[in-house]
PDB file of C-alpha atoms in Angstrom:
ATOM      1  CA  VAL A   1      46.681 -11.320 155.211  1.00  0.00           C
ATOM      2  CA  ARG A   2      44.844 -11.261 152.026  1.00  0.00           C
ATOM      3  CA  SER A   3      41.643 -13.771 151.327  1.00  0.00           C
ATOM      4  CA  ALA A   4      41.508 -15.671 148.285  1.00  0.00           C
ATOM      5  CA  ALA A   5      38.864 -13.235 146.771  1.00  0.00           C
ATOM      6  CA  ASP A   6      41.319 -10.534 147.711  1.00  0.00           C
ATOM      7  CA  HIS A   7      44.337 -12.385 145.851  1.00  0.00           C
ATOM      8  CA  LEU A   8      42.197 -13.019 142.771  1.00  0.00           C
ATOM      9  CA  ALA A   9      40.800  -9.319 142.976  1.00  0.00           C
ATOM     10  CA  ASN A  10      44.649  -8.302 142.407  1.00  0.00           C
ATOM     11  CA  ILE A  11      45.068 -10.820 139.727  1.00  0.00           C
ATOM     12  CA  ARG A  12      42.281  -9.583 137.856  1.00  0.00           C
ATOM     13  CA  ARG A  13      43.195  -6.292 138.417  1.00  0.00           C
ATOM     14  CA  THR A  14      46.892  -6.523 137.282  1.00  0.00           C
ATOM     15  CA  LEU A  15      47.392  -8.967 135.039  1.00  0.00           C
ATOM     16  CA  ASN A  16      43.419  -9.022 133.695  1.00  0.00           C
ATOM     17  CA  PRO A  17      42.629 -12.526 132.762  1.00  0.00           C
ATOM     18  CA  ALA A  18      39.322 -14.014 131.654  1.00  0.00           C
ATOM     19  CA  VAL A  19      38.216 -15.853 134.369  1.00  0.00           C
ATOM     20  CA  ALA A  20      37.821 -18.566 132.138  1.00  0.00           C
ATOM     21  CA  ASP A  21      41.452 -18.715 131.847  1.00  0.00           C
ATOM     22  CA  LEU A  22      41.579 -18.647 135.710  1.00  0.00           C
ATOM     23  CA  ALA A  23      39.278 -21.690 136.145  1.00  0.00           C
ATOM     24  CA  THR A  24      41.677 -23.580 133.463  1.00  0.00           C
ATOM     25  CA  ALA A  25      44.544 -22.506 135.067  1.00  0.00           C
ATOM     26  CA  PHE A  26      43.416 -23.659 138.665  1.00  0.00           C
ATOM     27  CA  GLY A  27      41.564 -26.834 137.443  1.00  0.00           C
ATOM     28  CA  VAL A  28      38.300 -25.830 138.313  1.00  0.00           C
ATOM     29  CA  SER A  29      34.878 -24.200 137.001  1.00  0.00           C
ATOM     30  CA  ARG A  30      34.302 -20.799 136.139  1.00  0.00           C
ATOM     31  CA  GLN A  31      31.497 -20.900 138.584  1.00  0.00           C
ATOM     32  CA  ALA A  32      34.070 -21.933 141.281  1.00  0.00           C
ATOM     33  CA  ILE A  33      35.909 -19.261 140.643  1.00  0.00           C
ATOM     34  CA  TYR A  34      32.803 -16.582 140.766  1.00  0.00           C
ATOM     35  CA  LYS A  35      32.584 -18.281 144.170  1.00  0.00           C
ATOM     36  CA  TRP A  36      35.856 -17.487 145.320  1.00  0.00           C
ATOM     37  CA  ILE A  37      35.672 -14.183 144.002  1.00  0.00           C
ATOM     38  CA  GLY A  38      32.406 -13.381 146.088  1.00  0.00           C
ATOM     39  CA  GLY A  39      33.770 -15.072 149.402  1.00  0.00           C
ATOM     40  CA  ALA A  40      30.940 -17.645 149.142  1.00  0.00           C
ATOM     41  CA  ALA A  41      33.414 -20.539 148.720  1.00  0.00           C
ATOM     42  CA  THR A  42      37.240 -21.178 149.359  1.00  0.00           C
ATOM     43  CA  PRO A  43      39.628 -22.779 147.793  1.00  0.00           C
ATOM     44  CA  GLU A  44      41.405 -25.919 148.830  1.00  0.00           C
ATOM     45  CA  ALA A  45      44.551 -25.213 150.570  1.00  0.00           C
ATOM     46  CA  ASP A  46      46.811 -26.351 147.126  1.00  0.00           C
ATOM     47  CA  LYS A  47      44.792 -23.914 145.109  1.00  0.00           C
ATOM     48  CA  PHE A  48      44.809 -21.368 147.672  1.00  0.00           C
ATOM     49  CA  GLU A  49      49.006 -21.383 147.452  1.00  0.00           C
ATOM     50  CA  ARG A  50      48.716 -21.117 143.690  1.00  0.00           C
ATOM     51  CA  ILE A  51      46.488 -18.140 143.542  1.00  0.00           C
ATOM     52  CA  ARG A  52      48.769 -16.636 146.550  1.00  0.00           C
ATOM     53  CA  SER A  53      52.214 -16.878 144.272  1.00  0.00           C
ATOM     54  CA  LEU A  54      50.070 -15.670 141.195  1.00  0.00           C
ATOM     55  CA  SER A  55      49.011 -12.465 143.245  1.00  0.00           C
ATOM     56  CA  VAL A  56      52.512 -12.078 144.544  1.00  0.00           C
ATOM     57  CA  ALA A  57      53.538 -11.954 140.709  1.00  0.00           C
ATOM     58  CA  ALA A  58      50.869  -9.892 139.753  1.00  0.00           C
ATOM     59  CA  ASP A  59      52.161  -7.714 143.000  1.00  0.00           C
ATOM     60  CA  ALA A  60      55.833  -7.702 141.191  1.00  0.00           C
ATOM     61  CA  PHE A  61      54.566  -6.765 137.784  1.00  0.00           C
ATOM     62  CA  ARG A  62      52.850  -3.632 139.287  1.00  0.00           C
ATOM     63  CA  GLU A  63      55.652  -2.688 141.487  1.00  0.00           C
ATOM     64  CA  ALA A  64      57.773  -2.790 138.553  1.00  0.00           C
ATOM     65  CA  GLY A  65      55.444  -0.292 136.563  1.00  0.00           C
ATOM     66  CA  VAL A  66      54.348  -3.038 134.186  1.00  0.00           C
ATOM     67  CA  THR A  67      51.158  -1.967 132.853  1.00  0.00           C
ATOM     68  CA  ARG A  68      49.824  -4.839 130.709  1.00  0.00           C
ATOM     69  CA  ALA A  69      51.413  -8.030 131.894  1.00  0.00           C
TER      70      ALA A  69
END
Protein backbone atom coordinates (compact mmCIF):
# COMPACT_ATOMS: atom_id res chain seq x y z
CA VAL A 1 0.00 0.00 0.00
CA ARG A 2 1.46 3.33 -1.05
CA SER A 3 1.47 6.37 1.19
CA ALA A 4 0.54 9.84 -0.05
CA ALA A 5 4.27 10.60 -0.29
CA ASP A 6 4.80 7.47 -2.44
CA HIS A 7 1.91 8.40 -4.74
CA LEU A 8 3.17 11.97 -5.09
CA ALA A 9 6.69 10.74 -5.86
CA ASN A 10 5.23 8.49 -8.55
CA ILE A 11 3.23 11.37 -10.02
CA ARG A 12 6.22 13.70 -10.00
CA ARG A 13 8.56 11.08 -11.49
CA THR A 14 6.18 10.09 -14.28
CA LEU A 15 4.13 13.20 -15.10
CA ASN A 16 6.65 15.82 -13.93
CA PRO A 17 4.19 18.49 -12.75
CA ALA A 18 5.36 21.57 -10.89
CA VAL A 19 4.54 21.61 -7.18
CA ALA A 20 2.46 24.74 -7.82
CA ASP A 21 0.40 22.81 -10.39
CA LEU A 22 -0.20 19.99 -7.92
CA ALA A 23 -1.24 22.52 -5.29
CA THR A 24 -3.73 24.06 -7.70
CA ALA A 25 -5.06 20.66 -8.76
CA PHE A 26 -5.68 19.60 -5.17
CA GLY A 27 -6.82 22.99 -3.90
CA VAL A 28 -4.07 23.37 -1.31
CA SER A 29 -0.94 25.45 -0.81
CA ARG A 30 2.48 24.50 -2.14
CA GLN A 31 3.53 24.16 1.49
CA ALA A 32 0.89 21.46 2.00
CA ILE A 33 2.24 19.54 -1.01
CA TYR A 34 5.77 19.74 0.39
CA LYS A 35 4.53 18.50 3.77
CA TRP A 36 2.76 15.56 2.11
CA ILE A 37 5.89 14.75 0.08
CA GLY A 38 8.03 14.86 3.20
CA GLY A 39 5.59 12.84 5.28
CA ALA A 40 5.14 15.67 7.80
CA ALA A 41 1.39 15.74 7.09
CA THR A 42 -1.21 13.60 5.38
CA PRO A 43 -3.92 14.79 3.04
CA GLU A 44 -7.60 14.59 3.85
CA ALA A 45 -9.35 11.45 2.63
CA ASP A 46 -10.91 13.09 -0.44
CA LYS A 47 -7.61 14.61 -1.51
CA PHE A 48 -5.77 11.35 -0.88
CA GLU A 49 -8.23 9.56 -3.17
CA ARG A 50 -7.58 12.10 -5.92
CA ILE A 51 -3.82 11.72 -5.43
CA ARG A 52 -4.17 7.95 -5.61
CA SER A 53 -6.22 8.20 -8.81
CA LEU A 54 -3.62 10.43 -10.45
CA SER A 55 -0.89 8.02 -9.37
CA VAL A 56 -2.78 5.13 -10.98
CA ALA A 57 -2.97 7.18 -14.19
CA ALA A 58 0.77 7.82 -13.94
CA ASP A 59 1.31 4.06 -13.61
CA ALA A 60 -0.72 3.52 -16.79
CA PHE A 61 1.36 6.10 -18.68
CA ARG A 62 4.58 4.43 -17.56
CA GLU A 63 3.32 0.93 -18.42
CA ALA A 64 2.27 2.16 -21.86
CA GLY A 65 5.77 3.45 -22.44
CA VAL A 66 4.76 7.10 -22.53
CA THR A 67 7.86 8.99 -21.48
CA ARG A 68 6.41 12.49 -21.56
CA ALA A 69 2.80 12.80 -20.50
